[in-house]
PDB file of C-alpha atoms in Angstrom:
ATOM      1  CA  MET A   1      47.191 324.756 -49.421  1.00  0.00           C
ATOM      2  CA  ASN A   2      43.306 323.689 -49.016  1.00  0.00           C
ATOM      3  CA  PRO A   3      40.696 324.773 -51.035  1.00  0.00           C
ATOM      4  CA  LYS A   4      38.202 327.119 -49.886  1.00  0.00           C
ATOM      5  CA  HIS A   5      34.227 327.057 -51.203  1.00  0.00           C
ATOM      6  CA  PRO A   6      32.888 331.002 -51.714  1.00  0.00           C
ATOM      7  CA  SER A   7      30.989 330.999 -48.915  1.00  0.00           C
ATOM      8  CA  GLU A   8      33.963 330.824 -47.007  1.00  0.00           C
ATOM      9  CA  SER A   9      35.024 334.674 -48.188  1.00  0.00           C
ATOM     10  CA  LEU A  10      31.569 336.403 -48.263  1.00  0.00           C
ATOM     11  CA  THR A  11      31.259 339.888 -46.858  1.00  0.00           C
ATOM     12  CA  ILE A  12      28.336 341.966 -46.478  1.00  0.00           C
ATOM     13  CA  LEU A  13      28.544 345.500 -46.056  1.00  0.00           C
ATOM     14  CA  THR A  14      25.402 346.866 -45.496  1.00  0.00           C
ATOM     15  CA  ASP A  15      24.611 350.779 -45.313  1.00  0.00           C
ATOM     16  CA  LEU A  16      23.056 354.447 -46.049  1.00  0.00           C
ATOM     17  CA  VAL A  17      23.041 356.535 -48.720  1.00  0.00           C
ATOM     18  CA  LEU A  18      24.203 359.880 -46.639  1.00  0.00           C
ATOM     19  CA  PRO A  19      23.350 363.649 -48.254  1.00  0.00           C
ATOM     20  CA  SER A  20      27.590 364.293 -48.650  1.00  0.00           C
ATOM     21  CA  GLU A  21      27.344 361.017 -50.899  1.00  0.00           C
ATOM     22  CA  THR A  22      25.222 362.368 -54.326  1.00  0.00           C
ATOM     23  CA  ASN A  23      25.344 363.793 -56.454  1.00  0.00           C
ATOM     24  CA  PRO A  24      23.215 366.494 -58.125  1.00  0.00           C
ATOM     25  CA  LEU A  25      20.306 364.366 -58.742  1.00  0.00           C
ATOM     26  CA  ASN A  26      20.491 362.594 -55.194  1.00  0.00           C
ATOM     27  CA  ASN A  27      21.717 359.480 -56.331  1.00  0.00           C
ATOM     28  CA  LEU A  28      24.896 358.252 -54.991  1.00  0.00           C
ATOM     29  CA  PHE A  29      28.046 359.163 -56.526  1.00  0.00           C
ATOM     30  CA  GLY A  30      29.322 356.500 -58.888  1.00  0.00           C
ATOM     31  CA  GLY A  31      32.964 356.582 -57.240  1.00  0.00           C
ATOM     32  CA  GLU A  32      31.356 356.001 -53.914  1.00  0.00           C
ATOM     33  CA  LEU A  33      29.976 352.656 -54.741  1.00  0.00           C
ATOM     34  CA  LEU A  34      32.957 352.084 -56.132  1.00  0.00           C
ATOM     35  CA  ALA A  35      35.065 352.495 -53.233  1.00  0.00           C
ATOM     36  CA  ARG A  36      32.026 350.668 -50.710  1.00  0.00           C
ATOM     37  CA  MET A  37      32.249 347.496 -53.506  1.00  0.00           C
ATOM     38  CA  ASP A  38      36.645 347.858 -53.102  1.00  0.00           C
ATOM     39  CA  ARG A  39      36.062 347.232 -49.231  1.00  0.00           C
ATOM     40  CA  ALA A  40      34.259 344.899 -49.566  1.00  0.00           C
ATOM     41  CA  ALA A  41      36.605 342.963 -52.409  1.00  0.00           C
ATOM     42  CA  SER A  42      38.989 343.440 -50.191  1.00  0.00           C
ATOM     43  CA  ILE A  43      37.219 341.709 -47.419  1.00  0.00           C
ATOM     44  CA  ALA A  44      36.008 338.958 -49.192  1.00  0.00           C
ATOM     45  CA  ALA A  45      40.099 338.093 -50.725  1.00  0.00           C
ATOM     46  CA  ARG A  46      41.644 338.751 -47.439  1.00  0.00           C
ATOM     47  CA  ARG A  47      38.916 336.037 -46.120  1.00  0.00           C
ATOM     48  CA  HIS A  48      40.045 333.377 -48.703  1.00  0.00           C
ATOM     49  CA  SER A  49      43.864 333.982 -48.866  1.00  0.00           C
ATOM     50  CA  ARG A  50      44.275 335.265 -45.092  1.00  0.00           C
ATOM     51  CA  ARG A  51      46.581 337.463 -46.187  1.00  0.00           C
ATOM     52  CA  ILE A  52      47.670 341.087 -47.141  1.00  0.00           C
ATOM     53  CA  THR A  53      45.454 341.821 -50.559  1.00  0.00           C
ATOM     54  CA  VAL A  54      45.954 344.632 -53.002  1.00  0.00           C
ATOM     55  CA  THR A  55      42.847 345.637 -55.589  1.00  0.00           C
ATOM     56  CA  ALA A  56      44.749 344.483 -59.221  1.00  0.00           C
ATOM     57  CA  SER A  57      42.278 345.608 -61.363  1.00  0.00           C
ATOM     58  CA  VAL A  58      38.283 346.884 -61.574  1.00  0.00           C
ATOM     59  CA  ASN A  59      37.319 344.352 -65.000  1.00  0.00           C
ATOM     60  CA  HIS A  60      33.590 345.164 -64.916  1.00  0.00           C
ATOM     61  CA  VAL A  61      31.489 347.368 -63.006  1.00  0.00           C
ATOM     62  CA  ALA A  62      27.491 348.053 -64.279  1.00  0.00           C
ATOM     63  CA  PHE A  63      25.635 350.943 -62.643  1.00  0.00           C
ATOM     64  CA  ASN A  64      22.046 349.213 -64.106  1.00  0.00           C
ATOM     65  CA  ARG A  65      19.975 352.124 -61.173  1.00  0.00           C
ATOM     66  CA  SER A  66      21.028 354.680 -59.944  1.00  0.00           C
ATOM     67  CA  ILE A  67      20.561 354.373 -55.691  1.00  0.00           C
ATOM     68  CA  PRO A  68      18.415 356.917 -54.296  1.00  0.00           C
ATOM     69  CA  LEU A  69      19.590 359.747 -51.170  1.00  0.00           C
ATOM     70  CA  GLY A  70      18.225 357.568 -48.162  1.00  0.00           C
ATOM     71  CA  SER A  71      18.885 354.380 -49.367  1.00  0.00           C
ATOM     72  CA  VAL A  72      19.613 350.724 -46.997  1.00  0.00           C
ATOM     73  CA  VAL A  73      22.674 349.694 -49.745  1.00  0.00           C
ATOM     74  CA  THR A  74      23.971 346.363 -49.513  1.00  0.00           C
ATOM     75  CA  VAL A  75      26.795 345.322 -51.305  1.00  0.00           C
ATOM     76  CA  GLU A  76      27.741 341.312 -51.070  1.00  0.00           C
ATOM     77  CA  ALA A  77      31.504 339.980 -51.995  1.00  0.00           C
ATOM     78  CA  LYS A  78      32.453 336.389 -52.937  1.00  0.00           C
ATOM     79  CA  VAL A  79      35.717 334.919 -54.359  1.00  0.00           C
ATOM     80  CA  SER A  80      34.529 333.491 -57.922  1.00  0.00           C
ATOM     81  CA  ARG A  81      37.697 331.611 -58.437  1.00  0.00           C
ATOM     82  CA  ALA A  82      41.357 331.891 -58.249  1.00  0.00           C
ATOM     83  CA  PHE A  83      43.994 331.449 -59.455  1.00  0.00           C
ATOM     84  CA  THR A  84      47.965 330.910 -59.112  1.00  0.00           C
ATOM     85  CA  SER A  85      47.952 334.993 -56.505  1.00  0.00           C
ATOM     86  CA  SER A  86      45.039 336.345 -57.818  1.00  0.00           C
ATOM     87  CA  MET A  87      41.664 335.756 -56.865  1.00  0.00           C
ATOM     88  CA  GLU A  88      37.806 337.252 -58.759  1.00  0.00           C
ATOM     89  CA  ILE A  89      35.481 338.421 -56.266  1.00  0.00           C
ATOM     90  CA  PHE A  90      32.060 338.954 -57.610  1.00  0.00           C
ATOM     91  CA  LEU A  91      30.266 341.709 -56.386  1.00  0.00           C
ATOM     92  CA  ASP A  92      26.326 342.039 -56.371  1.00  0.00           C
ATOM     93  CA  VAL A  93      25.075 345.526 -55.160  1.00  0.00           C
ATOM     94  CA  TRP A  94      21.490 345.406 -53.964  1.00  0.00           C
ATOM     95  CA  ILE A  95      18.859 348.313 -52.335  1.00  0.00           C
ATOM     96  CA  GLU A  96      15.782 347.533 -49.839  1.00  0.00           C
ATOM     97  CA  ASP A  97      12.736 349.313 -50.274  1.00  0.00           C
ATOM     98  CA  ARG A  98      11.942 351.436 -47.330  1.00  0.00           C
ATOM     99  CA  GLU A  99       8.072 350.611 -46.919  1.00  0.00           C
ATOM    100  CA  SER A 100       8.613 346.824 -47.805  1.00  0.00           C
ATOM    101  CA  GLY A 101      11.512 345.826 -47.160  1.00  0.00           C
ATOM    102  CA  ILE A 102      11.765 344.293 -51.026  1.00  0.00           C
ATOM    103  CA  ARG A 103      15.752 343.737 -52.220  1.00  0.00           C
ATOM    104  CA  THR A 104      16.255 344.712 -55.491  1.00  0.00           C
ATOM    105  CA  LYS A 105      19.421 344.230 -57.220  1.00  0.00           C
ATOM    106  CA  ALA A 106      20.699 347.881 -58.578  1.00  0.00           C
ATOM    107  CA  ASN A 107      24.493 347.114 -59.911  1.00  0.00           C
ATOM    108  CA  GLU A 108      27.010 343.945 -60.176  1.00  0.00           C
ATOM    109  CA  ALA A 109      31.366 344.725 -60.589  1.00  0.00           C
ATOM    110  CA  ILE A 110      33.956 342.153 -61.052  1.00  0.00           C
ATOM    111  CA  TYR A 111      37.203 343.091 -59.168  1.00  0.00           C
ATOM    112  CA  THR A 112      40.310 341.249 -59.353  1.00  0.00           C
ATOM    113  CA  PHE A 113      42.889 341.335 -55.811  1.00  0.00           C
ATOM    114  CA  VAL A 114      46.207 339.629 -55.462  1.00  0.00           C
ATOM    115  CA  ALA A 115      47.252 338.722 -52.268  1.00  0.00           C
ATOM    116  CA  VAL A 116      51.064 339.678 -51.239  1.00  0.00           C
ATOM    117  CA  ASN A 117      53.769 338.952 -49.078  1.00  0.00           C
ATOM    118  CA  GLU A 118      55.130 341.936 -46.039  1.00  0.00           C
ATOM    119  CA  SER A 119      57.016 343.270 -48.957  1.00  0.00           C
ATOM    120  CA  GLY A 120      54.517 343.272 -51.488  1.00  0.00           C
ATOM    121  CA  ASN A 121      55.931 339.961 -54.054  1.00  0.00           C
ATOM    122  CA  PRO A 122      52.724 337.434 -54.840  1.00  0.00           C
ATOM    123  CA  VAL A 123      52.047 334.596 -52.698  1.00  0.00           C
ATOM    124  CA  PRO A 124      49.754 331.886 -53.745  1.00  0.00           C
ATOM    125  CA  VAL A 125      46.477 331.545 -52.533  1.00  0.00           C
ATOM    126  CA  PRO A 126      43.809 328.592 -52.085  1.00  0.00           C
ATOM    127  CA  GLN A 127      41.680 326.958 -54.624  1.00  0.00           C
ATOM    128  CA  ILE A 128      38.289 327.367 -54.734  1.00  0.00           C
ATOM    129  CA  ILE A 129      35.495 324.771 -54.826  1.00  0.00           C
ATOM    130  CA  PRO A 130      32.424 326.173 -55.891  1.00  0.00           C
ATOM    131  CA  GLU A 131      28.741 324.741 -54.399  1.00  0.00           C
ATOM    132  CA  THR A 132      25.733 326.410 -55.833  1.00  0.00           C
ATOM    133  CA  PRO A 133      24.924 326.943 -59.633  1.00  0.00           C
ATOM    134  CA  LEU A 134      25.661 330.416 -59.722  1.00  0.00           C
ATOM    135  CA  GLU A 135      28.696 329.810 -58.021  1.00  0.00           C
ATOM    136  CA  LYS A 136      29.632 327.440 -60.270  1.00  0.00           C
ATOM    137  CA  GLU A 137      28.267 329.634 -63.325  1.00  0.00           C
ATOM    138  CA  ARG A 138      30.419 332.377 -61.963  1.00  0.00           C
ATOM    139  CA  PHE A 139      33.840 329.800 -61.667  1.00  0.00           C
ATOM    140  CA  GLU A 140      33.672 328.828 -65.641  1.00  0.00           C
ATOM    141  CA  ALA A 141      33.047 332.538 -66.553  1.00  0.00           C
ATOM    142  CA  ALA A 142      36.086 333.657 -64.578  1.00  0.00           C
ATOM    143  CA  LEU A 143      38.727 331.803 -66.305  1.00  0.00           C
ATOM    144  CA  ARG A 144      37.260 333.354 -69.294  1.00  0.00           C
ATOM    145  CA  ARG A 145      37.221 336.738 -68.571  1.00  0.00           C
ATOM    146  CA  LYS A 146      40.913 336.829 -67.368  1.00  0.00           C
ATOM    147  CA  GLN A 147      42.086 334.756 -70.583  1.00  0.00           C
ATOM    148  CA  LEU A 148      39.971 338.497 -72.228  1.00  0.00           C
ATOM    149  CA  SER A 149      41.717 340.628 -69.970  1.00  0.00           C
ATOM    150  CA  LEU A 150      45.618 339.091 -70.893  1.00  0.00           C
ATOM    151  CA  VAL A 151      44.542 339.126 -74.183  1.00  0.00           C
ATOM    152  CA  LEU A 152      43.476 342.994 -74.071  1.00  0.00           C
ATOM    153  CA  ALA A 153      46.578 343.659 -72.182  1.00  0.00           C
ATOM    154  CA  GLY A 154      49.275 341.867 -74.675  1.00  0.00           C
ATOM    155  CA  LYS A 155      50.297 339.592 -72.250  1.00  0.00           C
ATOM    156  CA  LEU A 156      48.499 336.307 -73.914  1.00  0.00           C
ATOM    157  CA  ASN A 157      48.501 335.410 -77.665  1.00  0.00           C
ATOM    158  CA  PRO A 158      45.002 335.438 -79.036  1.00  0.00           C
ATOM    159  CA  HIS A 159      46.013 332.028 -80.373  1.00  0.00           C
ATOM    160  CA  GLU A 160      46.377 330.402 -76.498  1.00  0.00           C
ATOM    161  CA  ALA A 161      43.508 331.595 -75.217  1.00  0.00           C
ATOM    162  CA  THR A 162      41.637 328.060 -75.360  1.00  0.00           C
ATOM    163  CA  GLU A 163      38.687 329.449 -73.351  1.00  0.00           C
ATOM    164  CA  LEU A 164      37.898 332.408 -75.834  1.00  0.00           C
ATOM    165  CA  LYS A 165      38.567 329.981 -78.781  1.00  0.00           C
ATOM    166  CA  ALA A 166      35.698 327.666 -77.630  1.00  0.00           C
ATOM    167  CA  LEU A 167      33.466 330.451 -77.507  1.00  0.00           C
ATOM    168  CA  PHE A 168      33.429 330.465 -81.471  1.00  0.00           C
ATOM    169  CA  VAL A 169      33.666 326.879 -82.182  1.00  0.00           C
TER     170      VAL A 169
END
């Protein structure tokens, strides 16, 4: 299986925030943003693996800025690292100023997807070769995030989390 670059999985979804998608403060519901991010991450994972993919976890979400009614919202998703059958997808959420067109980063998230066959069993995925400095940074940090997640879930002994231990030595 040939390795791939993160750019090959790049998925960009752009949409408007409509009244039915907002809370009483006229900002996008967090759950609506999570759904948009899940769709973008799903497409990125499928582009990378060329398999059926399922959401395994939402590892991190940062709602740094509210997204007002009428905003143009862009969700950008890319595979940041691939493991055996799982893929970490890093998402950046941007809002566009109506008048100037300037884009501002509003939120970010990290999802994990698993590639499966038609029976729902995990299947191998291609590895990732990061190219840009940001892709390399996210690639390196992905292993620490995975080890932390496994330790917290009780699936990895903390003493075996070599990447995490390296942070404190």
